[in-house]
Amino acid sequence: MTDPTALDSSRRLIERQFGRPIQQLTYDTIPRPARDHDPVLSAVLNLYGGLRETSARLTEARQKVCELLDEGHDSTVDGTTHLLNISQDIHALTTRHVTEARALGDLLGANQPPPPCAASTGICAADDLDELLPLARRIAAGWPHLTRAKLGPALRAHGIRVSNQRLGALLNRLRTGTSLGAAA
């Protein structure tokens, strides 16, 4: 049994990125005449293989610790030394496991911040409050008492995503520039 979280999520990430099950992807890396070779796929599958091996070794080491503790070997000097050695192995393998999972995510772009405009939603992040003020003023004109709960969805309806902190700053700019009344 292997660590299901990093290994399974890495497999799902690879399959989503390349659009096929991992078994088919492994077959696709075999060079054949008159077919383009994808070097990224080869690198991804090599990293995934290393992650799978590290995960299996980590699981084995953890099982050895459990077996030694169940058998009572931890009370002897030899058993304690054996447990310490396995614990050091677990620490080293865990560090390697995390590094491999991060490298795989970096290669596939999973650890990158989202782009300013998500194509699937059509919602863009607002970069400058000055650019939002004209739209926010038009939205404010339709509400006697503008609040965060009203302004946020109205901006999203126009395809603009603003964090709660920036939404508050935008409301403050609107209040100081116009008399809107009390707002939350």
C-alpha positions as YAML, in Angstrom:
chain: A
units: angstrom
residues:
- id: 1
  name: MET
  ca: [0.00, 0.00, 0.00]
- id: 2
  name: THR
  ca: [1.30, 3.46, -0.85]
- id: 3
  name: ASP
  ca: [0.56, 6.97, 0.36]
- id: 4
  name: PRO
  ca: [-2.80, 7.67, -1.28]
- id: 5
  name: THR
  ca: [-2.84, 11.44, -1.05]
- id: 6
  name: ALA
  ca: [0.23, 12.62, -2.97]
- id: 7
  name: LEU
  ca: [0.39, 9.62, -5.27]
- id: 8
  name: ASP
  ca: [-3.29, 9.57, -6.21]
- id: 9
  name: SER
  ca: [-3.56, 13.32, -6.60]
- id: 10
  name: SER
  ca: [-0.40, 13.30, -8.77]
- id: 11
  name: ARG
  ca: [-1.85, 10.53, -10.94]
- id: 12
  name: ARG
  ca: [-5.13, 12.43, -11.32]
- id: 13
  name: LEU
  ca: [-3.22, 15.60, -12.15]
- id: 14
  name: ILE
  ca: [-1.21, 13.81, -14.85]
- id: 15
  name: GLU
  ca: [-4.31, 12.16, -16.31]
- id: 16
  name: ARG
  ca: [-6.19, 15.46, -16.36]
- id: 17
  name: GLN
  ca: [-3.25, 17.29, -17.94]
- id: 18
  name: PHE
  ca: [-2.74, 14.74, -20.72]
- id: 19
  name: GLY
  ca: [-6.36, 13.57, -21.05]
- id: 20
  name: ARG
  ca: [-5.72, 9.82, -20.79]
- id: 21
  name: PRO
  ca: [-5.23, 7.17, -18.07]
- id: 22
  name: ILE
  ca: [-1.68, 6.77, -16.81]
- id: 23
  name: GLN
  ca: [-1.38, 3.29, -18.38]
- id: 24
  name: GLN
  ca: [-2.05, 4.71, -21.84]
- id: 25
  name: LEU
  ca: [0.35, 7.56, -21.23]
- id: 26
  name: THR
  ca: [3.12, 5.13, -20.32]
- id: 27
  name: TYR
  ca: [2.52, 3.29, -23.59]
- id: 28
  name: ASP
  ca: [2.57, 6.62, -25.48]
- id: 29
  name: THR
  ca: [6.16, 7.34, -24.40]
- id: 30
  name: ILE
  ca: [7.52, 4.39, -26.42]
- id: 31
  name: PRO
  ca: [9.24, 5.96, -29.44]
- id: 32
  name: ARG
  ca: [7.69, 4.93, -32.75]
- id: 33
  name: PRO
  ca: [8.56, 6.02, -36.28]
- id: 34
  name: ALA
  ca: [6.69, 9.01, -37.71]
- id: 35
  name: ARG
  ca: [5.39, 10.09, -34.31]
- id: 36
  name: ASP
  ca: [6.38, 13.13, -32.28]
- id: 37
  name: HIS
  ca: [7.96, 12.39, -28.93]
- id: 38
  name: ASP
  ca: [6.71, 14.49, -25.98]
- id: 39
  name: PRO
  ca: [9.70, 15.13, -23.69]
- id: 40
  name: VAL
  ca: [7.48, 16.68, -20.99]
- id: 41
  name: LEU
  ca: [5.40, 13.50, -20.82]
- id: 42
  name: SER
  ca: [8.55, 11.42, -20.41]
- id: 43
  name: ALA
  ca: [9.80, 13.70, -17.63]
- id: 44
  name: VAL
  ca: [6.41, 13.66, -15.91]
- id: 45
  name: LEU
  ca: [6.22, 9.87, -16.03]
- id: 46
  name: ASN
  ca: [9.80, 9.55, -14.72]
- id: 47
  name: LEU
  ca: [8.96, 11.84, -11.81]
- id: 48
  name: TYR
  ca: [5.75, 9.92, -11.17]
- id: 49
  name: GLY
  ca: [7.67, 6.62, -11.16]
- id: 50
  name: GLY
  ca: [10.09, 8.03, -8.60]
- id: 51
  name: LEU
  ca: [7.22, 9.30, -6.50]
- id: 52
  name: ARG
  ca: [5.51, 5.90, -6.66]
- id: 53
  name: GLU
  ca: [8.72, 4.14, -5.59]
- id: 54
  name: THR
  ca: [9.35, 6.58, -2.73]
- id: 55
  name: SER
  ca: [5.76, 6.23, -1.60]
- id: 56
  name: ALA
  ca: [6.04, 2.43, -1.53]
- id: 57
  name: ARG
  ca: [9.33, 2.58, 0.43]
- id: 58
  name: LEU
  ca: [7.80, 5.04, 2.87]
- id: 59
  name: THR
  ca: [4.82, 2.77, 3.47]
- id: 60
  name: GLU
  ca: [7.12, -0.23, 4.03]
- id: 61
  name: ALA
  ca: [9.20, 1.71, 6.56]
- id: 62
  name: ARG
  ca: [6.09, 2.76, 8.45]
- id: 63
  name: GLN
  ca: [4.84, -0.83, 8.49]
- id: 64
  name: LYS
  ca: [8.21, -2.00, 9.90]
- id: 65
  name: VAL
  ca: [7.89, 0.48, 12.75]
- id: 66
  name: CYS
  ca: [4.38, -0.75, 13.51]
- id: 67
  name: GLU
  ca: [5.55, -4.38, 13.45]
- id: 68
  name: LEU
  ca: [8.49, -3.65, 15.77]
- id: 69
  name: LEU
  ca: [6.27, -1.78, 18.19]
- id: 70
  name: ASP
  ca: [3.68, -4.59, 18.12]
- id: 71
  name: GLU
  ca: [6.36, -7.20, 18.83]
- id: 72
  name: GLY
  ca: [7.82, -5.19, 21.71]
- id: 73
  name: HIS
  ca: [11.30, -4.81, 20.17]
- id: 74
  name: ASP
  ca: [11.44, -1.18, 21.16]
- id: 75
  name: SER
  ca: [12.41, -2.00, 24.77]
- id: 76
  name: THR
  ca: [15.84, -3.46, 23.90]
- id: 77
  name: VAL
  ca: [18.91, -1.46, 22.90]
- id: 78
  name: ASP
  ca: [19.05, -3.27, 19.56]
- id: 79
  name: GLY
  ca: [15.34, -2.72, 18.97]
- id: 80
  name: THR
  ca: [15.61, 0.95, 19.89]
- id: 81
  name: THR
  ca: [18.52, 1.43, 17.48]
- id: 82
  name: HIS
  ca: [16.55, -0.33, 14.76]
- id: 83
  name: LEU
  ca: [13.55, 1.94, 15.41]
- id: 84
  name: LEU
  ca: [15.75, 5.04, 15.31]
- id: 85
  name: ASN
  ca: [17.25, 3.96, 11.98]
- id: 86
  name: ILE
  ca: [13.82, 3.31, 10.50]
- id: 87
  name: SER
  ca: [12.59, 6.66, 11.85]
- id: 88
  name: GLN
  ca: [15.49, 8.41, 10.11]
- id: 89
  name: ASP
  ca: [14.60, 6.56, 6.92]
- id: 90
  name: ILE
  ca: [10.98, 7.65, 7.26]
- id: 91
  name: HIS
  ca: [12.05, 11.27, 7.72]
- id: 92
  name: ALA
  ca: [14.35, 11.17, 4.68]
- id: 93
  name: LEU
  ca: [11.73, 9.41, 2.54]
- id: 94
  name: THR
  ca: [9.03, 11.85, 3.61]
- id: 95
  name: THR
  ca: [11.25, 14.78, 2.61]
- id: 96
  name: ARG
  ca: [12.00, 13.12, -0.74]
- id: 97
  name: HIS
  ca: [8.32, 12.30, -1.24]
- id: 98
  name: VAL
  ca: [7.29, 15.94, -0.71]
- id: 99
  name: THR
  ca: [10.08, 17.16, -3.01]
- id: 100
  name: GLU
  ca: [9.09, 14.75, -5.78]
- id: 101
  name: ALA
  ca: [5.40, 15.63, -5.49]
- id: 102
  name: ARG
  ca: [6.21, 19.34, -5.66]
- id: 103
  name: ALA
  ca: [8.52, 18.85, -8.65]
- id: 104
  name: LEU
  ca: [5.78, 16.97, -10.47]
- id: 105
  name: GLY
  ca: [3.27, 19.69, -9.65]
- id: 106
  name: ASP
  ca: [5.70, 22.39, -10.80]
- id: 107
  name: LEU
  ca: [6.34, 20.59, -14.08]
- id: 108
  name: LEU
  ca: [2.61, 20.37, -14.75]
- id: 109
  name: GLY
  ca: [1.93, 23.92, -13.59]
- id: 110
  name: ALA
  ca: [-0.26, 22.86, -10.66]
- id: 111
  name: ASN
  ca: [1.73, 24.92, -8.15]
- id: 112
  name: GLN
  ca: [1.45, 28.12, -10.21]
- id: 113
  name: PRO
  ca: [-0.83, 30.95, -9.13]
- id: 114
  name: PRO
  ca: [-3.99, 31.15, -11.21]
- id: 115
  name: PRO
  ca: [-3.84, 33.47, -14.20]
- id: 116
  name: PRO
  ca: [-5.41, 36.90, -13.78]
- id: 117
  name: CYS
  ca: [-8.37, 35.87, -15.93]
- id: 118
  name: ALA
  ca: [-9.72, 32.35, -15.59]
- id: 119
  name: ALA
  ca: [-10.85, 31.31, -19.07]
- id: 120
  name: SER
  ca: [-13.44, 28.84, -17.78]
- id: 121
  name: THR
  ca: [-15.28, 31.43, -15.67]
- id: 122
  name: GLY
  ca: [-14.50, 34.61, -17.58]
- id: 123
  name: ILE
  ca: [-13.81, 36.31, -14.24]
- id: 124
  name: CYS
  ca: [-10.73, 38.52, -14.11]
- id: 125
  name: ALA
  ca: [-8.81, 39.70, -11.07]
- id: 126
  name: ALA
  ca: [-8.81, 43.45, -10.60]
- id: 127
  name: ASP
  ca: [-5.31, 44.91, -10.65]
- id: 128
  name: ASP
  ca: [-5.96, 48.58, -9.97]
- id: 129
  name: LEU
  ca: [-8.75, 50.12, -7.92]
- id: 130
  name: ASP
  ca: [-8.62, 53.28, -10.09]
- id: 131
  name: GLU
  ca: [-9.66, 51.17, -13.07]
- id: 132
  name: LEU
  ca: [-12.64, 49.84, -11.10]
- id: 133
  name: LEU
  ca: [-13.92, 53.16, -9.80]
- id: 134
  name: PRO
  ca: [-15.99, 54.13, -12.89]
- id: 135
  name: LEU
  ca: [-17.75, 50.75, -12.94]
- id: 136
  name: ALA
  ca: [-18.19, 50.81, -9.15]
- id: 137
  name: ARG
  ca: [-19.72, 54.28, -9.39]
- id: 138
  name: ARG
  ca: [-22.23, 53.07, -12.00]
- id: 139
  name: ILE
  ca: [-23.11, 50.12, -9.76]
- id: 140
  name: ALA
  ca: [-23.38, 52.43, -6.71]
- id: 141
  name: ALA
  ca: [-25.79, 54.69, -8.57]
- id: 142
  name: GLY
  ca: [-28.35, 51.87, -8.58]
- id: 143
  name: TRP
  ca: [-28.21, 51.28, -4.81]
- id: 144
  name: PRO
  ca: [-29.12, 53.80, -2.10]
- id: 145
  name: HIS
  ca: [-26.91, 51.96, 0.44]
- id: 146
  name: LEU
  ca: [-24.11, 50.02, -1.20]
- id: 147
  name: THR
  ca: [-22.58, 47.15, 0.82]
- id: 148
  name: ARG
  ca: [-19.92, 44.51, 0.19]
- id: 149
  name: ALA
  ca: [-22.68, 41.96, -0.24]
- id: 150
  name: LYS
  ca: [-24.09, 44.01, -3.12]
- id: 151
  name: LEU
  ca: [-20.89, 45.32, -4.73]
- id: 152
  name: GLY
  ca: [-18.99, 41.99, -4.86]
- id: 153
  name: PRO
  ca: [-21.63, 40.06, -6.85]
- id: 154
  name: ALA
  ca: [-22.28, 43.08, -9.08]
- id: 155
  name: LEU
  ca: [-18.57, 43.23, -10.00]
- id: 156
  name: ARG
  ca: [-18.49, 39.47, -10.60]
- id: 157
  name: ALA
  ca: [-21.48, 39.85, -12.90]
- id: 158
  name: HIS
  ca: [-19.27, 42.18, -14.96]
- id: 159
  name: GLY
  ca: [-16.50, 39.55, -15.00]
- id: 160
  name: ILE
  ca: [-14.33, 41.08, -12.27]
- id: 161
  name: ARG
  ca: [-13.15, 39.26, -9.15]
- id: 162
  name: VAL
  ca: [-12.03, 41.39, -6.20]
- id: 163
  name: SER
  ca: [-10.73, 40.10, -2.86]
- id: 164
  name: ASN
  ca: [-12.63, 41.04, 0.28]
- id: 165
  name: GLN
  ca: [-9.82, 43.36, 1.35]
- id: 166
  name: ARG
  ca: [-9.74, 45.17, -2.00]
- id: 167
  name: LEU
  ca: [-13.54, 45.28, -2.02]
- id: 168
  name: GLY
  ca: [-13.41, 47.15, 1.30]
- id: 169
  name: ALA
  ca: [-10.82, 49.55, -0.09]
- id: 170
  name: LEU
  ca: [-12.99, 50.12, -3.16]
- id: 171
  name: LEU
  ca: [-16.02, 50.84, -0.96]
- id: 172
  name: ASN
  ca: [-13.96, 53.32, 1.07]
- id: 173
  name: ARG
  ca: [-12.83, 55.06, -2.13]
- id: 174
  name: LEU
  ca: [-16.45, 55.24, -3.27]
- id: 175
  name: ARG
  ca: [-17.58, 56.66, 0.09]
- id: 176
  name: THR
  ca: [-14.91, 59.34, 0.13]
- id: 177
  name: GLY
  ca: [-15.61, 60.29, -3.49]
- id: 178
  name: THR
  ca: [-19.42, 60.26, -3.29]
- id: 179
  name: SER
  ca: [-22.00, 60.32, -0.53]
- id: 180
  name: LEU
  ca: [-23.41, 56.82, -0.49]
- id: 181
  name: GLY
  ca: [-24.66, 56.63, 3.04]
- id: 182
  name: ALA
  ca: [-23.81, 53.85, 5.48]
- id: 183
  name: ALA
  ca: [-22.40, 50.66, 4.06]
- id: 184
  name: ALA
  ca: [-21.18, 47.44, 5.63]
...
